[in-house]
């Protein structure tokens, strides 16, 4: 790939991984509209790894507390808030993990089309807008229980459908359950750590089975740029989400979905 392609695709992945606007919808645009070459599996692994490093780095204190208190509580039977949250994240990861193992082949061969991505971009944009408008925005992470965590985890499984947006659907589910915007986003980001790690692991296994040459300098640049853009995205999203709400992202999804349909039908 050209250096411009690497920079653009890495930044797109870093930003759209955590904004509720669908990374898959954005990553087809350079290929479909501009005729850019497919970035390849190795590059996908690199940019996913970059976003994983970004979310771990941003929430490094939280991650340490979750691991420490989660393991301590498992041993003693007495859980702190962080320890309880750690196991709720594990619980919320199970539905997407099982769905991925069961349906990944079907999704890869049947649902990865521009029409599907355009449709889900619009549909789940409307649902996000509705959930944000109807939510009471009163429940915090401290009030999260296993039923609500499992419901958000089940919603995360829908993100296997291209165009849905993992962060978008999990935030939507949190808002439907009455969570504050910032806490819904925070739980979504923390939930992303195990699911992105699992996705990256599966991509690495698939990559090892291929015999194509690896351009390590391209992968390093992609990892760094996606990580930096993801870190910045998380920071500013959490800073402003309570003030701006989800409406701007929902409107953007509607416009993006319409543009994709125009591209398909034009």
PDB file of C-alpha atoms in Angstrom:
ATOM      1  CA  UNK A   1       0.000   0.000   0.000  1.00  0.00           C
ATOM      2  CA  UNK A   2       1.020   3.607  -0.501  1.00  0.00           C
ATOM      3  CA  UNK A   3       1.970   5.616   2.575  1.00  0.00           C
ATOM      4  CA  UNK A   4      -1.169   7.748   2.123  1.00  0.00           C
ATOM      5  CA  UNK A   5      -3.345   4.634   2.195  1.00  0.00           C
ATOM      6  CA  UNK A   6      -1.649   3.370   5.349  1.00  0.00           C
ATOM      7  CA  UNK A   7      -2.062   6.682   7.177  1.00  0.00           C
ATOM      8  CA  UNK A   8      -5.687   7.167   6.135  1.00  0.00           C
ATOM      9  CA  UNK A   9      -6.849   3.612   6.864  1.00  0.00           C
ATOM     10  CA  UNK A  10      -5.061   3.439  10.224  1.00  0.00           C
ATOM     11  CA  UNK A  11      -6.603   6.717  11.401  1.00  0.00           C
ATOM     12  CA  UNK A  12     -10.037   5.682  10.121  1.00  0.00           C
ATOM     13  CA  UNK A  13      -9.807   2.410  12.046  1.00  0.00           C
ATOM     14  CA  UNK A  14      -8.579   4.126  15.204  1.00  0.00           C
ATOM     15  CA  UNK A  15     -11.408   6.665  15.202  1.00  0.00           C
ATOM     16  CA  UNK A  16     -14.284   4.483  14.071  1.00  0.00           C
ATOM     17  CA  UNK A  17     -13.489   1.574  16.403  1.00  0.00           C
ATOM     18  CA  UNK A  18     -14.764   3.595  19.357  1.00  0.00           C
ATOM     19  CA  UNK A  19     -17.126   6.153  17.858  1.00  0.00           C
ATOM     20  CA  UNK A  20     -20.685   4.790  17.349  1.00  0.00           C
ATOM     21  CA  UNK A  21     -20.490   5.180  13.567  1.00  0.00           C
ATOM     22  CA  UNK A  22     -19.333   1.764  12.258  1.00  0.00           C
ATOM     23  CA  UNK A  23     -15.751   1.061  11.216  1.00  0.00           C
ATOM     24  CA  UNK A  24     -16.809  -1.420   8.511  1.00  0.00           C
ATOM     25  CA  UNK A  25     -18.936   1.240   6.793  1.00  0.00           C
ATOM     26  CA  UNK A  26     -15.948   3.567   6.624  1.00  0.00           C
ATOM     27  CA  UNK A  27     -13.365   1.014   5.588  1.00  0.00           C
ATOM     28  CA  UNK A  28     -15.285   0.049   2.442  1.00  0.00           C
ATOM     29  CA  UNK A  29     -15.420   3.635   1.224  1.00  0.00           C
ATOM     30  CA  UNK A  30     -11.749   4.021   0.166  1.00  0.00           C
ATOM     31  CA  UNK A  31     -11.955   0.730  -1.718  1.00  0.00           C
ATOM     32  CA  UNK A  32     -15.374   1.245  -3.304  1.00  0.00           C
ATOM     33  CA  UNK A  33     -15.272   4.990  -3.958  1.00  0.00           C
ATOM     34  CA  UNK A  34     -11.579   5.733  -4.489  1.00  0.00           C
ATOM     35  CA  UNK A  35     -10.529   2.369  -5.871  1.00  0.00           C
ATOM     36  CA  UNK A  36      -7.870   1.795  -3.208  1.00  0.00           C
ATOM     37  CA  UNK A  37      -6.529  -1.771  -2.920  1.00  0.00           C
ATOM     38  CA  UNK A  38      -7.734  -4.014  -0.112  1.00  0.00           C
ATOM     39  CA  UNK A  39      -5.531  -3.478   2.927  1.00  0.00           C
ATOM     40  CA  UNK A  40      -5.107  -7.195   3.587  1.00  0.00           C
ATOM     41  CA  UNK A  41      -5.335  -9.370   6.687  1.00  0.00           C
ATOM     42  CA  UNK A  42      -1.931  -8.412   8.133  1.00  0.00           C
ATOM     43  CA  UNK A  43      -2.855  -4.741   8.160  1.00  0.00           C
ATOM     44  CA  UNK A  44      -6.193  -5.565   9.826  1.00  0.00           C
ATOM     45  CA  UNK A  45      -4.288  -7.336  12.591  1.00  0.00           C
ATOM     46  CA  UNK A  46      -1.962  -4.347  13.029  1.00  0.00           C
ATOM     47  CA  UNK A  47      -4.669  -1.691  13.331  1.00  0.00           C
ATOM     48  CA  UNK A  48      -6.774  -3.853  15.647  1.00  0.00           C
ATOM     49  CA  UNK A  49      -3.720  -4.330  17.847  1.00  0.00           C
ATOM     50  CA  UNK A  50      -3.191  -0.570  17.827  1.00  0.00           C
ATOM     51  CA  UNK A  51      -6.727   0.116  19.054  1.00  0.00           C
ATOM     52  CA  UNK A  52      -6.334  -2.579  21.719  1.00  0.00           C
ATOM     53  CA  UNK A  53      -3.160  -0.925  23.014  1.00  0.00           C
ATOM     54  CA  UNK A  54      -4.935   2.444  23.002  1.00  0.00           C
ATOM     55  CA  UNK A  55      -7.890   1.367  25.139  1.00  0.00           C
ATOM     56  CA  UNK A  56      -5.626  -0.494  27.579  1.00  0.00           C
ATOM     57  CA  UNK A  57      -3.330   2.534  27.846  1.00  0.00           C
ATOM     58  CA  UNK A  58      -6.202   4.965  28.383  1.00  0.00           C
ATOM     59  CA  UNK A  59      -7.880   2.824  31.044  1.00  0.00           C
ATOM     60  CA  UNK A  60      -4.636   1.420  32.452  1.00  0.00           C
ATOM     61  CA  UNK A  61      -5.542   2.200  36.075  1.00  0.00           C
ATOM     62  CA  UNK A  62      -9.015   0.758  35.633  1.00  0.00           C
ATOM     63  CA  UNK A  63      -7.674  -2.339  33.904  1.00  0.00           C
ATOM     64  CA  UNK A  64      -5.207  -2.991  36.699  1.00  0.00           C
ATOM     65  CA  UNK A  65      -7.926  -2.535  39.340  1.00  0.00           C
ATOM     66  CA  UNK A  66     -10.307  -4.821  37.440  1.00  0.00           C
ATOM     67  CA  UNK A  67      -7.723  -7.597  37.124  1.00  0.00           C
ATOM     68  CA  UNK A  68      -6.490  -7.238  40.706  1.00  0.00           C
ATOM     69  CA  UNK A  69      -9.887  -7.049  42.390  1.00  0.00           C
ATOM     70  CA  UNK A  70     -11.537  -9.513  40.015  1.00  0.00           C
ATOM     71  CA  UNK A  71      -8.993 -12.217  40.827  1.00  0.00           C
ATOM     72  CA  UNK A  72      -8.981 -11.346  44.542  1.00  0.00           C
ATOM     73  CA  UNK A  73     -12.761 -11.507  44.733  1.00  0.00           C
ATOM     74  CA  UNK A  74     -12.837 -14.816  42.881  1.00  0.00           C
ATOM     75  CA  UNK A  75     -10.524 -16.253  45.515  1.00  0.00           C
ATOM     76  CA  UNK A  76     -12.144 -14.751  48.604  1.00  0.00           C
ATOM     77  CA  UNK A  77     -15.782 -14.554  47.514  1.00  0.00           C
ATOM     78  CA  UNK A  78     -15.904 -10.876  48.509  1.00  0.00           C
ATOM     79  CA  UNK A  79     -15.992  -8.425  45.615  1.00  0.00           C
ATOM     80  CA  UNK A  80     -15.222  -4.727  45.496  1.00  0.00           C
ATOM     81  CA  UNK A  81     -17.004  -2.578  42.891  1.00  0.00           C
ATOM     82  CA  UNK A  82     -14.056  -3.072  40.536  1.00  0.00           C
ATOM     83  CA  UNK A  83     -13.981  -6.802  41.167  1.00  0.00           C
ATOM     84  CA  UNK A  84     -17.699  -7.118  40.453  1.00  0.00           C
ATOM     85  CA  UNK A  85     -17.362  -5.007  37.301  1.00  0.00           C
ATOM     86  CA  UNK A  86     -14.510  -7.219  36.077  1.00  0.00           C
ATOM     87  CA  UNK A  87     -16.718 -10.310  36.122  1.00  0.00           C
ATOM     88  CA  UNK A  88     -19.620  -8.426  34.570  1.00  0.00           C
ATOM     89  CA  UNK A  89     -17.309  -7.597  31.651  1.00  0.00           C
ATOM     90  CA  UNK A  90     -16.384 -11.277  31.356  1.00  0.00           C
ATOM     91  CA  UNK A  91     -20.077 -12.195  31.380  1.00  0.00           C
ATOM     92  CA  UNK A  92     -20.899  -9.544  28.764  1.00  0.00           C
ATOM     93  CA  UNK A  93     -18.168 -10.904  26.473  1.00  0.00           C
ATOM     94  CA  UNK A  94     -19.594 -14.432  26.317  1.00  0.00           C
ATOM     95  CA  UNK A  95     -22.528 -13.808  23.895  1.00  0.00           C
ATOM     96  CA  UNK A  96     -20.350 -12.150  21.245  1.00  0.00           C
ATOM     97  CA  UNK A  97     -17.678 -14.823  21.625  1.00  0.00           C
ATOM     98  CA  UNK A  98     -20.160 -17.656  21.152  1.00  0.00           C
ATOM     99  CA  UNK A  99     -21.926 -15.878  18.282  1.00  0.00           C
ATOM    100  CA  UNK A 100     -18.606 -15.247  16.574  1.00  0.00           C
ATOM    101  CA  UNK A 101     -17.625 -18.905  16.737  1.00  0.00           C
ATOM    102  CA  UNK A 102     -21.045 -20.016  15.498  1.00  0.00           C
ATOM    103  CA  UNK A 103     -21.756 -17.503  12.740  1.00  0.00           C
ATOM    104  CA  UNK A 104     -18.467 -15.938  11.618  1.00  0.00           C
ATOM    105  CA  UNK A 105     -18.282 -18.066   8.480  1.00  0.00           C
ATOM    106  CA  UNK A 106     -21.847 -17.222   7.488  1.00  0.00           C
ATOM    107  CA  UNK A 107     -21.295 -13.522   8.124  1.00  0.00           C
ATOM    108  CA  UNK A 108     -18.041 -13.424   6.137  1.00  0.00           C
ATOM    109  CA  UNK A 109     -19.606 -15.090   3.095  1.00  0.00           C
ATOM    110  CA  UNK A 110     -23.140 -13.664   3.166  1.00  0.00           C
ATOM    111  CA  UNK A 111     -23.399 -10.344   5.019  1.00  0.00           C
ATOM    112  CA  UNK A 112     -20.262  -8.449   4.017  1.00  0.00           C
ATOM    113  CA  UNK A 113     -21.929  -6.451   1.255  1.00  0.00           C
ATOM    114  CA  UNK A 114     -22.291  -2.717   0.746  1.00  0.00           C
ATOM    115  CA  UNK A 115     -26.105  -3.035   0.828  1.00  0.00           C
ATOM    116  CA  UNK A 116     -26.066  -4.757   4.223  1.00  0.00           C
ATOM    117  CA  UNK A 117     -23.608  -2.215   5.635  1.00  0.00           C
ATOM    118  CA  UNK A 118     -25.650   0.720   4.319  1.00  0.00           C
ATOM    119  CA  UNK A 119     -28.858  -0.728   5.792  1.00  0.00           C
ATOM    120  CA  UNK A 120     -27.437  -1.470   9.230  1.00  0.00           C
ATOM    121  CA  UNK A 121     -25.689   1.902   9.337  1.00  0.00           C
ATOM    122  CA  UNK A 122     -29.068   3.621   8.938  1.00  0.00           C
ATOM    123  CA  UNK A 123     -31.165   1.241  11.053  1.00  0.00           C
ATOM    124  CA  UNK A 124     -28.894   1.238  14.076  1.00  0.00           C
ATOM    125  CA  UNK A 125     -28.316   4.976  13.719  1.00  0.00           C
ATOM    126  CA  UNK A 126     -32.057   5.512  14.177  1.00  0.00           C
ATOM    127  CA  UNK A 127     -32.112   3.097  17.132  1.00  0.00           C
ATOM    128  CA  UNK A 128     -29.168   4.931  18.749  1.00  0.00           C
ATOM    129  CA  UNK A 129     -30.951   8.268  18.370  1.00  0.00           C
ATOM    130  CA  UNK A 130     -34.188   6.853  19.796  1.00  0.00           C
ATOM    131  CA  UNK A 131     -32.436   5.190  22.750  1.00  0.00           C
ATOM    132  CA  UNK A 132     -30.580   8.382  23.648  1.00  0.00           C
ATOM    133  CA  UNK A 133     -33.760  10.471  23.453  1.00  0.00           C
ATOM    134  CA  UNK A 134     -35.798   8.028  25.557  1.00  0.00           C
ATOM    135  CA  UNK A 135     -33.159   7.128  28.162  1.00  0.00           C
ATOM    136  CA  UNK A 136     -33.516   8.416  31.712  1.00  0.00           C
ATOM    137  CA  UNK A 137     -29.682   8.719  31.955  1.00  0.00           C
ATOM    138  CA  UNK A 138     -29.655   7.950  35.682  1.00  0.00           C
ATOM    139  CA  UNK A 139     -28.047   4.524  36.150  1.00  0.00           C
ATOM    140  CA  UNK A 140     -24.313   4.364  36.800  1.00  0.00           C
ATOM    141  CA  UNK A 141     -21.755   1.578  36.483  1.00  0.00           C
ATOM    142  CA  UNK A 142     -22.112   0.968  40.230  1.00  0.00           C
ATOM    143  CA  UNK A 143     -25.756   0.011  39.610  1.00  0.00           C
ATOM    144  CA  UNK A 144     -24.977  -2.383  36.773  1.00  0.00           C
ATOM    145  CA  UNK A 145     -26.098  -5.939  37.546  1.00  0.00           C
ATOM    146  CA  UNK A 146     -25.578  -9.241  35.779  1.00  0.00           C
ATOM    147  CA  UNK A 147     -28.883  -9.066  33.870  1.00  0.00           C
ATOM    148  CA  UNK A 148     -28.082  -5.654  32.395  1.00  0.00           C
ATOM    149  CA  UNK A 149     -24.481  -6.649  31.634  1.00  0.00           C
ATOM    150  CA  UNK A 150     -25.691  -9.782  29.848  1.00  0.00           C
ATOM    151  CA  UNK A 151     -28.214  -7.729  27.847  1.00  0.00           C
ATOM    152  CA  UNK A 152     -25.454  -5.353  26.711  1.00  0.00           C
ATOM    153  CA  UNK A 153     -23.308  -8.370  25.890  1.00  0.00           C
ATOM    154  CA  UNK A 154     -26.110  -9.842  23.779  1.00  0.00           C
ATOM    155  CA  UNK A 155     -26.336  -6.524  21.926  1.00  0.00           C
ATOM    156  CA  UNK A 156     -22.584  -6.668  21.332  1.00  0.00           C
ATOM    157  CA  UNK A 157     -23.102  -9.942  19.472  1.00  0.00           C
ATOM    158  CA  UNK A 158     -25.148  -8.011  16.879  1.00  0.00           C
ATOM    159  CA  UNK A 159     -21.994  -6.066  16.024  1.00  0.00           C
ATOM    160  CA  UNK A 160     -20.811  -9.118  14.097  1.00  0.00           C
ATOM    161  CA  UNK A 161     -23.189  -7.887  11.383  1.00  0.00           C
ATOM    162  CA  UNK A 162     -21.149  -5.390   9.321  1.00  0.00           C
ATOM    163  CA  UNK A 163     -22.258  -1.775   9.672  1.00  0.00           C
ATOM    164  CA  UNK A 164     -23.774  -2.220  13.129  1.00  0.00           C
ATOM    165  CA  UNK A 165     -20.834  -0.725  15.092  1.00  0.00           C
ATOM    166  CA  UNK A 166     -19.697  -2.554  18.228  1.00  0.00           C
ATOM    167  CA  UNK A 167     -19.391   0.615  20.278  1.00  0.00           C
ATOM    168  CA  UNK A 168     -22.635   1.974  18.851  1.00  0.00           C
ATOM    169  CA  UNK A 169     -24.791  -1.054  19.668  1.00  0.00           C
ATOM    170  CA  UNK A 170     -23.365  -1.511  23.171  1.00  0.00           C
ATOM    171  CA  UNK A 171     -23.883   2.168  23.999  1.00  0.00           C
ATOM    172  CA  UNK A 172     -27.404   1.923  22.570  1.00  0.00           C
ATOM    173  CA  UNK A 173     -28.151  -1.048  24.832  1.00  0.00           C
ATOM    174  CA  UNK A 174     -26.735   0.786  27.841  1.00  0.00           C
ATOM    175  CA  UNK A 175     -28.882   3.828  27.103  1.00  0.00           C
ATOM    176  CA  UNK A 176     -31.973   1.651  26.687  1.00  0.00           C
ATOM    177  CA  UNK A 177     -31.275   0.331  30.178  1.00  0.00           C
ATOM    178  CA  UNK A 178     -31.202   3.900  31.522  1.00  0.00           C
ATOM    179  CA  UNK A 179     -27.456   4.350  31.924  1.00  0.00           C
ATOM    180  CA  UNK A 180     -25.759   7.727  31.909  1.00  0.00           C
ATOM    181  CA  UNK A 181     -24.133   8.458  28.561  1.00  0.00           C
ATOM    182  CA  UNK A 182     -20.597   8.563  29.951  1.00  0.00           C
ATOM    183  CA  UNK A 183     -21.034   5.346  31.915  1.00  0.00           C
ATOM    184  CA  UNK A 184     -22.601   3.580  28.922  1.00  0.00           C
ATOM    185  CA  UNK A 185     -19.585   4.644  26.855  1.00  0.00           C
ATOM    186  CA  UNK A 186     -17.127   3.684  29.586  1.00  0.00           C
ATOM    187  CA  UNK A 187     -18.595   0.188  29.908  1.00  0.00           C
ATOM    188  CA  UNK A 188     -18.574  -0.154  26.122  1.00  0.00           C
ATOM    189  CA  UNK A 189     -14.892   0.753  25.950  1.00  0.00           C
ATOM    190  CA  UNK A 190     -13.915  -1.596  28.788  1.00  0.00           C
ATOM    191  CA  UNK A 191     -15.960  -4.370  27.152  1.00  0.00           C
ATOM    192  CA  UNK A 192     -13.986  -3.828  23.969  1.00  0.00           C
ATOM    193  CA  UNK A 193     -10.719  -5.035  25.515  1.00  0.00           C
ATOM    194  CA  UNK A 194     -11.458  -8.784  25.630  1.00  0.00           C
ATOM    195  CA  UNK A 195     -13.458  -8.786  22.378  1.00  0.00           C
ATOM    196  CA  UNK A 196     -10.787  -6.880  20.394  1.00  0.00           C
ATOM    197  CA  UNK A 197      -8.118  -9.131  21.913  1.00  0.00           C
ATOM    198  CA  UNK A 198     -10.048 -12.239  20.837  1.00  0.00           C
ATOM    199  CA  UNK A 199     -10.624 -10.801  17.357  1.00  0.00           C
ATOM    200  CA  UNK A 200      -6.943  -9.940  16.987  1.00  0.00           C
ATOM    201  CA  UNK A 201      -5.976 -13.455  18.128  1.00  0.00           C
ATOM    202  CA  UNK A 202      -8.244 -15.055  15.524  1.00  0.00           C
ATOM    203  CA  UNK A 203      -6.822 -12.763  12.835  1.00  0.00           C
ATOM    204  CA  UNK A 204      -3.274 -13.672  13.867  1.00  0.00           C
ATOM    205  CA  UNK A 205      -4.075 -17.394  13.655  1.00  0.00           C
ATOM    206  CA  UNK A 206      -5.564 -16.855  10.201  1.00  0.00           C
ATOM    207  CA  UNK A 207      -2.554 -14.775   9.178  1.00  0.00           C
ATOM    208  CA  UNK A 208      -0.107 -17.495  10.261  1.00  0.00           C
ATOM    209  CA  UNK A 209      -1.870 -19.917   7.932  1.00  0.00           C
ATOM    210  CA  UNK A 210      -1.154 -17.675   4.949  1.00  0.00           C
ATOM    211  CA  UNK A 211       2.104 -17.601   3.008  1.00  0.00           C
ATOM    212  CA  UNK A 212       1.992 -14.012   1.791  1.00  0.00           C
ATOM    213  CA  UNK A 213       4.995 -11.767   2.635  1.00  0.00           C
ATOM    214  CA  UNK A 214       4.599  -9.365   5.565  1.00  0.00           C
ATOM    215  CA  UNK A 215       5.659  -5.720   5.220  1.00  0.00           C
ATOM    216  CA  UNK A 216       6.599  -5.050   8.816  1.00  0.00           C
ATOM    217  CA  UNK A 217       7.249  -1.306   8.462  1.00  0.00           C
ATOM    218  CA  UNK A 218       3.710  -0.808   7.075  1.00  0.00           C
ATOM    219  CA  UNK A 219       2.254  -2.793   9.969  1.00  0.00           C
ATOM    220  CA  UNK A 220       4.248  -0.854  12.561  1.00  0.00           C
ATOM    221  CA  UNK A 221       3.091   2.472  11.137  1.00  0.00           C
ATOM    222  CA  UNK A 222      -0.502   1.252  11.007  1.00  0.00           C
ATOM    223  CA  UNK A 223      -0.341   0.075  14.628  1.00  0.00           C
ATOM    224  CA  UNK A 224       1.093   3.374  15.885  1.00  0.00           C
ATOM    225  CA  UNK A 225      -1.332   5.596  13.970  1.00  0.00           C
ATOM    226  CA  UNK A 226      -4.429   3.573  14.820  1.00  0.00           C
ATOM    227  CA  UNK A 227      -3.375   3.512  18.470  1.00  0.00           C
ATOM    228  CA  UNK A 228      -2.805   7.270  18.669  1.00  0.00           C
ATOM    229  CA  UNK A 229      -6.044   8.140  16.878  1.00  0.00           C
ATOM    230  CA  UNK A 230      -8.013   5.687  19.045  1.00  0.00           C
ATOM    231  CA  UNK A 231      -6.505   7.107  22.256  1.00  0.00           C
ATOM    232  CA  UNK A 232      -7.412  10.671  21.237  1.00  0.00           C
ATOM    233  CA  UNK A 233     -10.880   9.547  20.176  1.00  0.00           C
ATOM    234  CA  UNK A 234     -11.628   7.873  23.522  1.00  0.00           C
ATOM    235  CA  UNK A 235     -10.420  10.894  25.473  1.00  0.00           C
ATOM    236  CA  UNK A 236     -12.479  13.501  23.662  1.00  0.00           C
ATOM    237  CA  UNK A 237     -15.549  11.305  23.292  1.00  0.00           C
ATOM    238  CA  UNK A 238     -15.741  10.827  27.068  1.00  0.00           C
ATOM    239  CA  UNK A 239     -15.103  14.548  27.603  1.00  0.00           C
ATOM    240  CA  UNK A 240     -17.975  15.720  25.426  1.00  0.00           C
ATOM    241  CA  UNK A 241     -20.574  12.953  25.200  1.00  0.00           C
ATOM    242  CA  UNK A 242     -22.724  14.178  28.100  1.00  0.00           C
ATOM    243  CA  UNK A 243     -22.923  17.617  26.477  1.00  0.00           C
ATOM    244  CA  UNK A 244     -23.504  16.731  22.840  1.00  0.00           C
ATOM    245  CA  UNK A 245     -25.443  13.496  23.200  1.00  0.00           C
ATOM    246  CA  UNK A 246     -25.747  10.831  20.519  1.00  0.00           C
ATOM    247  CA  UNK A 247     -27.804  12.810  17.985  1.00  0.00           C
ATOM    248  CA  UNK A 248     -24.794  14.082  15.951  1.00  0.00           C
ATOM    249  CA  UNK A 249     -23.511  10.534  15.524  1.00  0.00           C
ATOM    250  CA  UNK A 250     -26.960   9.232  14.603  1.00  0.00           C
ATOM    251  CA  UNK A 251     -27.394  11.972  11.982  1.00  0.00           C
ATOM    252  CA  UNK A 252     -23.937  11.203  10.608  1.00  0.00           C
ATOM    253  CA  UNK A 253     -24.872   7.515  10.312  1.00  0.00           C
ATOM    254  CA  UNK A 254     -28.032   8.400   8.383  1.00  0.00           C
ATOM    255  CA  UNK A 255     -26.050  10.558   5.960  1.00  0.00           C
ATOM    256  CA  UNK A 256     -23.352   7.902   5.588  1.00  0.00           C
ATOM    257  CA  UNK A 257     -25.920   5.171   4.959  1.00  0.00           C
ATOM    258  CA  UNK A 258     -27.653   7.341   2.364  1.00  0.00           C
ATOM    259  CA  UNK A 259     -24.298   8.006   0.669  1.00  0.00           C
ATOM    260  CA  UNK A 260     -23.564   4.283   0.554  1.00  0.00           C
ATOM    261  CA  UNK A 261     -26.949   3.573  -1.046  1.00  0.00           C
ATOM    262  CA  UNK A 262     -26.350   6.372  -3.567  1.00  0.00           C
ATOM    263  CA  UNK A 263     -22.994   4.783  -4.380  1.00  0.00           C
ATOM    264  CA  UNK A 264     -24.590   1.337  -4.778  1.00  0.00           C
ATOM    265  CA  UNK A 265     -27.493   2.486  -6.927  1.00  0.00           C
ATOM    266  CA  UNK A 266     -25.682   5.213  -8.849  1.00  0.00           C
TER     267      UNK A 266
END
